[in-house]
Amino acid sequence: MNETIATTILLATRAQAITSADVIQSLWSGYGEIVRLELEGGAYPSVILKHIKLPEAGNHPRGWNTDLSHQRKIHSYQVEAHWYQSYAQYCDIHCPVPGCLTVHTAETETLLLLTDLDVAGFNLRKERVELEDIHACLDWLASFHAIFLNSSADGLWECGTYWHLDTRPDELAALEDKALQRAAPLIDQRLRQCHYQTLVHGDAKLANFCFTAAAPTPKVAAVDFQYVGRGCGMKDVAYFIGSCLREEDCAAMEGELLDYYFSALRRQVTEIQPGVNATHLEEEWRELYDVAWADFYRFLLGWSPGHWKINS
């Protein structure tokens, strides 16, 4: 770690020293890394550094190395920095997120210094989930969608999610299902024109949720806000369910999981958005669940035709 970065971290945390630095993971396509820093002195025993360092050319694991892909990633990190600086503060105890300690931007790199969710008790990551774990994530999404219902998306993606049609012309062109290719603009239009818009997380997969121990039931916090922006909440819900369940369970549990999400959403909307007709909101969004699923399926089929999430 160079001296400039170390100084930035110590000033932001008022710590005396950085005692260790452990890489948690590399960022997608070699665009940097996420590091846990142990500190001496100050208010934070440890913090998370998301160090974005833009390469001249990406190394996309599925071969999509284009200038459009590169520009999309650059913008996504700008969006994430703005999210933490201007929006994250509105998330409450029902949809916790890391706190932002500082954002430092230079010509080819950005530092996001965040509080450590492990210290806050969200120290579990899960690859397999029980029903109560799914419920905890749906609770988080419902609270998030309720808080940001009718919010502006200034500085964020005008259309949230990493797969939305405007940013994926290459994947659309590669789509061999011509009927779906023709339908893609109509699917996108239907989602964009729904009356009730909120902010969507945009990458609400299981890997981006951090869990507490189940006592009495698990709670979750969320990370990775590169693709947060305006949209229908069903985009997050359909994407999340597909990220943690196999095909037969997605079908068998659909009704129960949607009922659970909308019960949580109605409860939150009634409390914090009393001017919104929660019944009308649910009616509109329920009809768009299949549309949101089709929108992600369109991207996935063009991007990675053999992906395990592609199903009947």
XYZ file of N, CA and C in Angstrom, residues 41-296:
768
model
N -5.702 2.114 17.155
C -6.159 3.433 17.574
C -7.376 3.864 16.771
N -7.975 4.990 17.125
C -9.146 5.466 16.413
C -10.403 4.710 16.814
N -11.493 4.989 16.089
C -12.798 4.434 16.451
C -13.111 3.105 15.784
N -12.301 2.685 14.806
C -12.638 1.507 14.008
C -11.534 0.451 14.115
N -11.846 -0.707 14.690
C -10.834 -1.768 14.746
C -10.459 -2.295 13.369
N -11.408 -2.232 12.434
C -11.130 -2.625 11.052
C -12.066 -1.879 10.121
N -11.640 -1.706 8.877
C -12.446 -1.046 7.845
C -12.260 -1.810 6.540
N -13.125 -1.508 5.581
C -13.060 -2.138 4.262
C -12.665 -1.092 3.229
N -11.629 -1.398 2.481
C -11.198 -0.524 1.387
C -11.560 -1.173 0.062
N -12.378 -0.484 -0.718
C -12.642 -0.898 -2.093
C -11.756 -0.021 -2.969
N -10.707 -0.627 -3.494
C -9.700 0.110 -4.259
C -9.908 -0.188 -5.744
N -10.448 0.783 -6.457
C -10.726 0.630 -7.882
C -9.569 1.240 -8.655
N -8.912 0.428 -9.446
C -7.788 0.905 -10.258
C -8.060 0.469 -11.686
N -8.325 1.430 -12.550
C -8.780 1.117 -13.894
C -7.639 0.626 -14.767
N -7.790 -0.558 -15.343
C -6.773 -1.051 -16.275
C -6.970 -0.434 -17.646
N -5.963 -0.542 -18.487
C -6.107 -0.056 -19.862
C -7.048 -0.953 -20.650
N -7.031 -2.233 -20.361
C -7.937 -3.172 -21.018
C -8.381 -4.194 -19.997
N -9.669 -4.522 -20.001
C -10.200 -5.472 -19.047
C -9.871 -6.909 -19.435
N -10.085 -7.811 -18.494
C -9.890 -9.242 -18.737
C -11.181 -9.946 -18.365
N -12.205 -9.745 -19.175
C -13.529 -10.243 -18.846
C -13.555 -11.765 -18.879
N -14.079 -12.393 -17.814
C -14.058 -13.857 -17.750
C -14.897 -14.535 -18.823
N -15.810 -13.821 -19.442
C -16.624 -14.421 -20.503
C -16.368 -13.794 -21.864
N -15.295 -13.030 -21.966
C -14.852 -12.559 -23.272
C -15.449 -11.257 -23.759
N -16.236 -10.562 -22.931
C -16.875 -9.318 -23.374
C -15.946 -8.129 -23.119
N -14.811 -8.112 -23.768
C -13.839 -7.030 -23.598
C -14.056 -5.965 -24.669
N -14.960 -5.046 -24.418
C -15.261 -3.990 -25.376
C -15.139 -2.642 -24.684
N -15.053 -1.579 -25.490
C -14.995 -0.240 -24.908
C -16.292 0.074 -24.159
N -17.422 -0.400 -24.684
C -18.696 -0.174 -24.000
C -18.686 -0.824 -22.619
N -18.156 -2.043 -22.548
C -18.049 -2.733 -21.265
C -17.161 -1.950 -20.301
N -16.053 -1.450 -20.807
C -15.117 -0.677 -19.980
C -15.781 0.599 -19.457
N -16.472 1.318 -20.337
C -17.130 2.556 -19.925
C -18.257 2.287 -18.930
N -18.951 1.166 -19.105
C -20.015 0.807 -18.165
C -19.432 0.585 -16.766
N -18.292 -0.084 -16.690
C -17.661 -0.325 -15.396
C -17.190 0.987 -14.766
N -16.566 1.863 -15.566
C -16.124 3.157 -15.039
C -17.307 3.908 -14.433
N -18.417 3.964 -15.182
C -19.587 4.684 -14.681
C -20.151 4.008 -13.434
N -20.086 2.683 -13.389
C -20.641 1.967 -12.234
C -19.909 2.340 -10.945
N -18.606 2.551 -11.014
C -17.860 2.929 -9.820
C -18.133 4.382 -9.436
N -18.370 5.230 -10.427
C -18.777 6.604 -10.135
C -20.137 6.621 -9.440
N -21.038 5.785 -9.935
C -22.373 5.672 -9.328
C -22.259 5.192 -7.887
N -21.445 4.169 -7.660
C -21.320 3.618 -6.309
C -20.771 4.662 -5.335
N -19.764 5.404 -5.767
C -19.212 6.450 -4.909
C -20.283 7.483 -4.560
N -21.063 7.880 -5.556
C -22.119 8.873 -5.315
C -23.205 8.301 -4.415
N -23.522 7.026 -4.607
C -24.524 6.368 -3.757
C -24.125 6.464 -2.284
N -22.884 6.083 -1.986
C -22.443 6.082 -0.595
C -22.382 7.487 -0.019
N -22.063 8.458 -0.843
C -21.952 9.826 -0.354
C -23.301 10.506 -0.173
N -24.296 10.171 -1.006
C -25.537 10.958 -1.049
C -26.820 10.196 -0.721
N -26.801 8.874 -0.768
C -28.038 8.109 -0.588
C -27.984 7.113 0.568
N -26.827 6.539 0.826
C -26.733 5.452 1.807
C -27.229 5.865 3.186
N -27.093 7.144 3.500
C -27.498 7.634 4.819
C -28.994 7.450 5.090
N -29.799 7.275 4.036
C -31.244 7.131 4.221
C -31.664 5.691 4.523
N -30.743 4.747 4.381
C -31.055 3.363 4.726
C -31.137 3.234 6.247
N -32.186 2.565 6.736
C -32.388 2.471 8.183
C -32.019 1.077 8.690
N -32.421 0.757 9.902
C -32.054 -0.519 10.514
C -32.677 -1.713 9.796
N -33.694 -1.469 8.978
C -34.346 -2.562 8.262
C -33.637 -2.914 6.951
N -32.764 -2.029 6.472
C -31.970 -2.330 5.264
C -30.577 -1.748 5.428
N -29.815 -2.281 6.374
C -28.496 -1.718 6.669
C -27.503 -1.885 5.527
N -26.606 -0.918 5.433
C -25.522 -0.911 4.440
C -24.263 -0.401 5.142
N -23.099 -0.599 4.550
C -21.887 -0.040 5.166
C -21.943 1.476 5.220
N -21.304 2.044 6.231
C -21.133 3.480 6.282
C -19.935 3.895 5.453
N -20.008 5.076 4.872
C -18.914 5.571 4.035
C -18.057 6.528 4.855
N -16.768 6.202 4.993
C -15.847 7.028 5.765
C -15.154 8.072 4.903
N -14.856 7.715 3.670
C -14.309 8.698 2.736
C -14.334 8.138 1.324
N -14.359 9.033 0.351
C -14.201 8.697 -1.063
C -13.071 9.560 -1.595
N -12.106 8.909 -2.196
C -10.966 9.641 -2.762
C -10.807 9.221 -4.213
N -10.838 10.185 -5.121
C -10.775 9.887 -6.547
C -9.576 10.568 -7.177
N -8.790 9.781 -7.895
C -7.676 10.302 -8.690
C -7.952 9.979 -10.150
N -6.987 10.196 -11.013
C -7.230 10.066 -12.451
C -7.640 8.651 -12.863
N -6.955 7.642 -12.338
C -7.239 6.266 -12.760
C -7.646 5.367 -11.613
N -7.857 5.932 -10.423
C -8.250 5.080 -9.309
C -9.179 5.805 -8.354
N -9.974 5.003 -7.654
C -10.910 5.521 -6.657
C -10.792 4.678 -5.398
N -10.806 5.342 -4.256
C -10.812 4.649 -2.970
C -12.166 4.858 -2.305
N -12.838 3.765 -1.987
C -14.042 3.808 -1.171
C -13.687 3.178 0.166
N -13.724 3.956 1.235
C -13.416 3.434 2.561
C -14.712 3.288 3.335
N -15.021 2.058 3.719
C -16.320 1.726 4.288
C -16.173 1.074 5.658
N -17.210 1.204 6.479
C -17.206 0.485 7.747
C -17.286 -1.015 7.480
N -16.783 -1.792 8.414
C -16.696 -3.245 8.278
C -17.965 -3.880 8.821
N -18.755 -4.491 7.949
C -20.002 -5.119 8.385
C -19.766 -6.288 9.337
N -18.613 -6.930 9.248
C -18.303 -8.003 10.203
C -18.322 -7.481 11.634
N -17.773 -6.292 11.835
C -17.737 -5.682 13.169
C -19.148 -5.393 13.664
N -20.049 -5.067 12.734
C -21.440 -4.761 13.086
C -22.284 -6.026 13.294
N -21.662 -7.211 13.169
C -22.386 -8.454 13.408
C -22.833 -9.188 12.169
N -22.634 -8.580 10.995
C -23.037 -9.216 9.729
C -21.835 -9.971 9.149
N -21.430 -10.992 9.842
C -20.138 -11.631 9.544
C -20.268 -12.962 8.817
N -21.476 -13.323 8.393
C -21.670 -14.600 7.705
C -21.966 -14.378 6.226
N -21.342 -15.181 5.357
C -21.639 -15.198 3.928
C -22.166 -16.600 3.606
N -23.187 -16.693 2.799
C -23.831 -17.985 2.575
C -23.909 -18.322 1.090
N -23.627 -19.571 0.783
C -23.795 -20.090 -0.575
C -25.059 -20.923 -0.683
N -25.530 -21.446 0.445
C -26.793 -22.174 0.503
C -27.669 -21.531 1.568
N -28.947 -21.490 1.312
C -29.838 -20.768 2.220
C -31.038 -21.614 2.621
N -31.533 -21.321 3.810
C -32.799 -21.848 4.283
C -33.877 -20.808 3.999
N -35.117 -21.197 4.209
C -36.228 -20.284 3.926
C -36.109 -18.994 4.743
N -35.687 -19.100 5.993
C -35.581 -17.897 6.826
C -34.502 -16.945 6.302
N -33.479 -17.479 5.654
C -32.457 -16.623 5.046
C -33.030 -15.849 3.860
N -33.813 -16.544 3.037
C -34.465 -15.884 1.897
C -35.401 -14.801 2.396
N -36.159 -15.105 3.441
C -37.069 -14.110 4.014
C -36.297 -12.882 4.489
N -35.140 -13.082 5.099
C -34.348 -11.946 5.590
C -33.929 -11.034 4.435
N -33.541 -11.628 3.313
C -33.145 -10.822 2.146
C -34.345 -10.116 1.529
N -35.490 -10.792 1.487
C -36.697 -10.150 0.966
C -37.150 -9.008 1.881
N -36.967 -9.175 3.187
C -37.253 -8.076 4.117
C -36.372 -6.870 3.795
N -35.084 -7.129 3.552
C -34.166 -6.037 3.220
C -34.621 -5.332 1.941
N -34.942 -6.103 0.912
C -35.362 -5.505 -0.360
C -36.651 -4.701 -0.198
N -37.611 -5.245 0.538
C -38.877 -4.535 0.737
C -38.652 -3.201 1.432
N -37.797 -3.184 2.447
C -37.510 -1.935 3.164
C -36.790 -0.937 2.260
N -35.824 -1.419 1.516
C -35.068 -0.571 0.588
C -35.998 0.041 -0.456
N -36.853 -0.791 -1.050
C -37.769 -0.295 -2.084
C -38.771 0.699 -1.512
N -39.220 0.478 -0.284
C -40.174 1.397 0.335
C -39.526 2.748 0.632
N -38.309 2.730 1.157
C -37.617 3.975 1.494
C -37.416 4.843 0.259
N -37.032 4.209 -0.862
C -36.677 4.980 -2.054
C -37.782 5.020 -3.108
N -38.994 4.673 -2.715
C -40.120 4.752 -3.638
C -40.302 6.205 -4.093
N -40.383 6.401 -5.402
C -40.534 7.723 -6.020
C -39.307 8.625 -5.809
N -38.185 8.038 -5.420
C -36.959 8.819 -5.245
C -36.399 9.248 -6.599
N -35.671 10.337 -6.594
C -34.897 10.692 -7.780
C -33.733 9.720 -7.898
N -33.136 9.675 -9.065
C -31.946 8.854 -9.266
C -30.777 9.733 -9.692
N -30.765 10.963 -9.217
C -29.704 11.907 -9.603
C -28.335 11.335 -9.239
N -27.456 11.242 -10.217
C -26.123 10.726 -9.987
C -26.017 9.221 -10.002
N -27.161 8.539 -10.128
C -27.195 7.079 -10.181
C -27.546 6.655 -11.607
N -27.768 5.363 -11.817
C -28.222 4.896 -13.124
C -29.675 5.319 -13.338
N -29.947 5.935 -14.452
C -31.323 6.313 -14.758
C -32.189 5.065 -14.870
N -31.601 3.975 -15.333
C -32.274 2.671 -15.328
C -31.352 1.713 -14.584
N -31.774 1.288 -13.396
C -30.926 0.462 -12.558
C -30.804 -0.974 -13.058
N -29.825 -1.705 -12.540
C -29.407 -3.078 -12.845
C -28.300 -3.082 -13.887
N -27.441 -4.096 -13.791
C -26.305 -4.173 -14.707
C -26.675 -4.768 -16.058
N -27.891 -5.291 -16.187
C -28.249 -5.959 -17.441
C -29.249 -5.168 -18.277
N -29.558 -3.930 -17.910
C -30.636 -3.242 -18.632
C -30.236 -3.003 -20.092
N -31.235 -2.941 -20.924
C -31.069 -3.077 -22.371
C -30.139 -2.037 -22.985
N -30.218 -0.789 -22.535
C -29.422 0.279 -23.141
C -27.929 -0.003 -23.075
N -27.486 -0.702 -22.042
C -26.049 -0.943 -21.877
C -25.626 -2.317 -22.387
N -26.537 -3.061 -23.016
C -26.218 -4.423 -23.432
C -26.550 -4.705 -24.910
N -26.166 -3.816 -25.829
C -26.456 -4.064 -27.248
C -25.674 -5.250 -27.817
N -24.471 -5.487 -27.313
C -23.678 -6.606 -27.830
C -24.319 -7.944 -27.483
N -24.775 -8.051 -26.242
C -25.426 -9.287 -25.809
C -26.761 -9.486 -26.534
N -27.472 -8.394 -26.815
C -28.727 -8.502 -27.563
C -28.453 -8.986 -28.987
N -27.408 -8.439 -29.604
C -27.065 -8.848 -30.973
C -26.663 -10.319 -31.036
N -26.087 -10.836 -29.940
C -25.638 -12.230 -29.910
C -26.777 -13.209 -29.626
N -27.938 -12.690 -29.274
C -29.067 -13.541 -28.883
C -29.589 -14.324 -30.088
N -29.598 -15.654 -29.978
C -30.057 -16.499 -31.081
C -31.569 -16.696 -31.079
N -32.208 -16.459 -29.945
C -33.666 -16.547 -29.849
C -34.250 -15.265 -30.451
N -34.657 -15.326 -31.700
C -35.073 -14.122 -32.423
C -36.394 -13.552 -31.908
N -37.281 -14.414 -31.438
C -38.540 -13.918 -30.876
C -38.267 -13.092 -29.618
N -37.381 -13.586 -28.775
C -37.010 -12.846 -27.572
C -36.251 -11.573 -27.937
N -35.420 -11.642 -28.949
C -34.681 -10.461 -29.408
C -35.647 -9.360 -29.842
N -36.697 -9.738 -30.580
C -37.697 -8.745 -31.018
C -38.502 -8.208 -29.837
N -38.739 -9.048 -28.847
C -39.553 -8.643 -27.692
C -38.775 -7.787 -26.698
N -37.453 -7.833 -26.754
C -36.621 -7.180 -25.743
C -36.971 -5.703 -25.517
N -37.128 -4.883 -26.577
C -37.473 -3.474 -26.328
C -38.828 -3.300 -25.658
N -39.767 -4.196 -25.949
C -41.095 -4.097 -25.342
C -41.052 -4.472 -23.866
N -40.252 -5.488 -23.542
C -40.064 -5.881 -22.145
C -39.448 -4.725 -21.366
N -38.409 -4.138 -21.927
C -37.733 -3.017 -21.291
C -38.687 -1.837 -21.105
N -39.469 -1.556 -22.130
C -40.417 -0.436 -22.077
C -41.464 -0.651 -20.992
N -41.958 -1.868 -20.875
C -42.988 -2.162 -19.872
C -42.471 -1.883 -18.456
N -41.241 -2.270 -18.193
C -40.661 -2.043 -16.873
C -40.390 -0.559 -16.635
N -39.891 0.125 -17.650
C -39.570 1.551 -17.500
C -40.816 2.403 -17.299
N -41.931 1.968 -17.871
C -43.135 2.800 -17.849
C -44.092 2.458 -16.715
N -43.705 1.568 -15.822
C -44.610 1.279 -14.707
C -44.732 2.536 -13.835
N -45.885 2.703 -13.242
C -46.178 3.925 -12.493
C -45.298 4.050 -11.255
N -45.169 2.961 -10.511
C -44.424 2.992 -9.255
C -42.966 2.622 -9.513
N -42.097 3.603 -9.388
C -40.669 3.412 -9.566
C -39.980 3.641 -8.215
N -38.905 2.907 -8.007
C -38.113 3.070 -6.797
C -36.648 3.060 -7.201
N -35.754 2.958 -6.240
C -34.371 2.634 -6.532
C -34.203 1.132 -6.358
N -33.594 0.494 -7.317
C -33.285 -0.922 -7.201
C -31.802 -1.070 -6.884
N -31.478 -2.093 -6.113
C -30.074 -2.375 -5.789
C -29.290 -2.621 -7.063
N -29.852 -3.419 -7.958
C -29.256 -3.615 -9.274
C -28.356 -4.823 -9.419
N -27.964 -5.435 -8.284
C -27.166 -6.667 -8.316
C -27.441 -7.436 -7.028
N -28.723 -7.623 -6.742
C -29.164 -8.174 -5.454
C -29.089 -9.699 -5.431
N -27.898 -10.223 -5.682
C -27.699 -11.668 -5.622
C -27.309 -12.066 -4.202
N -27.412 -13.358 -3.933
C -27.112 -13.865 -2.597
C -25.725 -13.450 -2.125
N -24.743 -13.449 -3.031
C -23.361 -13.124 -2.653
C -23.195 -11.699 -2.150
N -24.155 -10.823 -2.418
C -24.044 -9.431 -1.982
C -24.819 -9.150 -0.699
N -25.246 -10.215 -0.007
C -25.887 -10.064 1.298
C -24.989 -10.662 2.377
N -24.875 -9.946 3.493
C -24.074 -10.379 4.640
C -25.039 -10.664 5.790
N -24.907 -11.820 6.409
C -25.874 -12.317 7.387
C -25.349 -12.223 8.819
N -26.289 -12.050 9.735
C -26.008 -12.273 11.148
C -26.290 -13.738 11.458
N -25.862 -14.183 12.628
C -26.246 -15.515 13.092
C -27.750 -15.530 13.357
N -28.362 -16.695 13.211
C -29.822 -16.807 13.380
C -30.187 -16.798 14.863
N -30.432 -15.614 15.419
C -30.786 -15.508 16.826
C -31.712 -14.316 17.043
N -33.037 -14.454 17.063
C -33.773 -15.692 16.758
C -33.912 -15.963 15.254
N -33.846 -14.908 14.441
C -33.872 -15.089 12.987
C -32.744 -14.260 12.390
N -32.205 -14.665 11.245
C -31.085 -13.903 10.662
C -31.533 -12.534 10.165
N -30.596 -11.606 10.191
C -30.758 -10.293 9.578
C -29.668 -10.145 8.537
N -29.901 -9.252 7.570
C -28.902 -9.079 6.519
C -28.597 -7.597 6.288
N -27.392 -7.357 5.803
C -26.990 -6.069 5.246
C -26.549 -6.337 3.809
N -26.527 -5.305 2.990
C -26.183 -5.489 1.576
C -24.972 -4.643 1.199
N -24.230 -5.138 0.211
C -23.054 -4.442 -0.307
C -23.152 -4.378 -1.826
N -22.204 -3.669 -2.432
C -22.036 -3.605 -3.884
C -23.164 -2.829 -4.563
N -23.001 -1.510 -4.598
C -24.030 -0.626 -5.157
C -23.592 0.016 -6.469
N -22.887 -0.739 -7.294
C -22.421 -0.207 -8.568
C -23.543 0.015 -9.568
N -24.646 -0.721 -9.403
C -25.707 -0.643 -10.417
C -27.042 -0.205 -9.830
N -26.969 0.557 -8.747
C -28.176 1.088 -8.134
C -28.748 2.191 -9.017
N -30.063 2.184 -9.163
C -30.707 3.197 -9.996
C -32.211 3.000 -10.016
N -32.849 3.780 -10.847
C -34.307 3.809 -10.915
C -34.842 2.527 -11.547
N -35.982 2.035 -11.030
C -36.573 0.851 -11.639
C -37.729 0.282 -10.842
N -38.308 -0.762 -11.385
C -39.370 -1.526 -10.729
C -38.731 -2.494 -9.746
N -39.254 -2.562 -8.526
C -38.678 -3.416 -7.497
C -38.629 -4.882 -7.856
N -39.474 -5.308 -8.790
C -39.490 -6.715 -9.187
C -38.197 -7.147 -9.862
N -37.446 -6.192 -10.398
C -36.158 -6.548 -11.011
C -35.212 -7.129 -9.961
N -35.182 -6.519 -8.775
C -34.373 -7.050 -7.682
C -34.907 -8.385 -7.180
N -36.229 -8.473 -7.027
C -36.832 -9.668 -6.424
C -36.638 -10.888 -7.318
N -36.940 -10.747 -8.605
C -36.785 -11.876 -9.527
C -35.322 -12.300 -9.616
N -34.427 -11.335 -9.702
C -33.000 -11.630 -9.796
C -32.496 -12.318 -8.531
N -32.937 -11.835 -7.360
C -32.498 -12.452 -6.107
C -32.978 -13.893 -5.992
N -34.254 -14.130 -6.256
C -34.791 -15.485 -6.132
C -34.055 -16.432 -7.069
N -33.774 -15.971 -8.279
C -33.046 -16.798 -9.228
C -31.598 -17.037 -8.845
N -31.059 -16.213 -7.938
C -29.653 -16.355 -7.546
C -29.440 -17.419 -6.488
N -30.516 -17.855 -5.825
C -30.308 -18.772 -4.703
C -31.175 -20.024 -4.762
N -32.005 -20.148 -5.781
C -32.863 -21.329 -5.900
C -32.712 -21.967 -7.273
N -32.815 -23.263 -7.301
C -32.829 -23.997 -8.560
C -34.193 -23.868 -9.226
N -34.241 -24.300 -10.485
C -35.434 -24.106 -11.299
C -36.713 -24.597 -10.632
N -36.690 -25.830 -10.121
C -37.920 -26.399 -9.563
C -38.379 -25.643 -8.318
N -37.421 -25.122 -7.531
C -37.793 -24.373 -6.337
C -38.272 -22.963 -6.684
N -37.681 -22.355 -7.732
C -38.167 -21.043 -8.191
C -39.647 -21.127 -8.540
N -40.037 -22.220 -9.182
C -41.432 -22.389 -9.578
C -42.313 -22.738 -8.379
N -41.874 -23.705 -7.578
C -42.707 -24.192 -6.476
C -42.913 -23.146 -5.390
N -41.906 -22.298 -5.160
C -41.957 -21.352 -4.042
C -42.346 -19.944 -4.460
N -42.612 -19.742 -5.740
C -42.863 -18.391 -6.242
C -43.980 -17.687 -5.481
N -45.130 -18.339 -5.345
C -46.276 -17.703 -4.696
C -45.987 -17.316 -3.259
N -45.391 -18.247 -2.521
C -45.109 -17.989 -1.103
C -44.107 -16.853 -0.939
N -43.071 -16.836 -1.779
C -42.045 -15.807 -1.644
C -42.552 -14.430 -2.050
N -43.363 -14.373 -3.099
C -43.948 -13.091 -3.479
C -44.913 -12.589 -2.407
N -45.704 -13.495 -1.836
C -46.603 -13.098 -0.745
C -45.804 -12.523 0.420
N -44.687 -13.164 0.737
C -43.872 -12.692 1.858
C -43.296 -11.308 1.554
N -42.730 -11.138 0.362
C -42.152 -9.844 -0.008
C -43.211 -8.744 0.039
N -44.369 -8.992 -0.552
C -45.379 -7.929 -0.624
C -45.990 -7.631 0.743
N -46.055 -8.618 1.620
C -46.497 -8.346 2.990
C -45.526 -7.393 3.673
N -44.226 -7.647 3.503
C -43.208 -6.763 4.080
C -43.245 -5.386 3.425
N -43.404 -5.349 2.107
C -43.446 -4.072 1.394
C -44.634 -3.230 1.833
N -45.801 -3.848 1.927
C -47.002 -3.102 2.339
C -46.826 -2.525 3.741
N -46.240 -3.318 4.610
C -46.017 -2.869 5.985
C -45.086 -1.652 6.010
N -44.007 -1.704 5.249
C -43.056 -0.599 5.225
C -43.627 0.636 4.537
N -44.312 0.432 3.424
C -44.890 1.558 2.687
C -45.939 2.263 3.531
N -46.778 1.494 4.202
C -47.816 2.088 5.050
C -47.214 2.948 6.146
N -46.049 2.518 6.660
C -45.415 3.241 7.758
C -44.650 4.467 7.286
N -43.894 4.353 6.207
C -42.996 5.454 5.844
C -43.406 6.211 4.588
N -44.363 5.660 3.824
C -44.868 6.345 2.630
C -46.399 6.346 2.667
N -47.011 6.989 3.674
C -48.463 6.890 3.854
C -49.275 7.458 2.697
N -48.668 8.274 1.856
C -49.390 8.824 0.711
C -49.487 7.879 -0.463
N -48.811 6.737 -0.390
C -48.794 5.767 -1.490
C -49.885 4.726 -1.265
N -50.628 4.409 -2.317
C -51.649 3.367 -2.260
C -50.956 2.010 -2.379
N -50.745 1.349 -1.248
C -49.982 0.098 -1.220
C -50.671 -1.008 -2.005
N -52.003 -0.974 -2.064
C -52.734 -1.997 -2.824
C -52.463 -1.854 -4.311
N -52.514 -0.625 -4.811
C -52.236 -0.388 -6.229
C -50.787 -0.736 -6.573
N -49.870 -0.386 -5.661
C -48.463 -0.710 -5.864
C -48.283 -2.218 -6.014
N -48.873 -2.990 -5.114
C -48.734 -4.442 -5.182
C -49.360 -5.008 -6.455
N -50.510 -4.506 -6.830
C -51.170 -5.003 -8.042
C -50.292 -4.782 -9.272
N -49.700 -3.598 -9.371
C -48.861 -3.315 -10.535
C -47.602 -4.173 -10.538
N -46.914 -4.229 -9.416
C -45.641 -4.945 -9.376
C -45.808 -6.458 -9.502
N -46.876 -7.014 -8.956
C -47.088 -8.463 -9.107
C -47.178 -8.841 -10.587
N -47.844 -8.029 -11.357
C -47.976 -8.313 -12.791
C -46.635 -8.204 -13.519
N -45.684 -7.502 -12.939
C -44.406 -7.269 -13.596
C -43.313 -8.245 -13.160
N -43.629 -9.161 -12.258
C -42.623 -10.134 -11.822
C -42.132 -10.963 -13.001
N -43.051 -11.502 -13.787
C -42.663 -12.308 -14.944
C -41.916 -11.472 -15.983
N -42.310 -10.222 -16.115
C -41.659 -9.333 -17.081
C -40.212 -9.074 -16.650
N -40.019 -8.837 -15.351
C -38.672 -8.614 -14.832
C -37.808 -9.853 -15.013
N -38.387 -11.037 -14.797
C -37.646 -12.276 -14.996
C -37.241 -12.420 -16.467
N -38.168 -12.117 -17.367
C -37.879 -12.211 -18.800
C -36.788 -11.231 -19.212
N -36.764 -10.061 -18.576
C -35.749 -9.056 -18.891
C -34.359 -9.581 -18.549
N -34.197 -10.189 -17.377
C -32.897 -10.749 -17.006
C -32.564 -11.964 -17.864
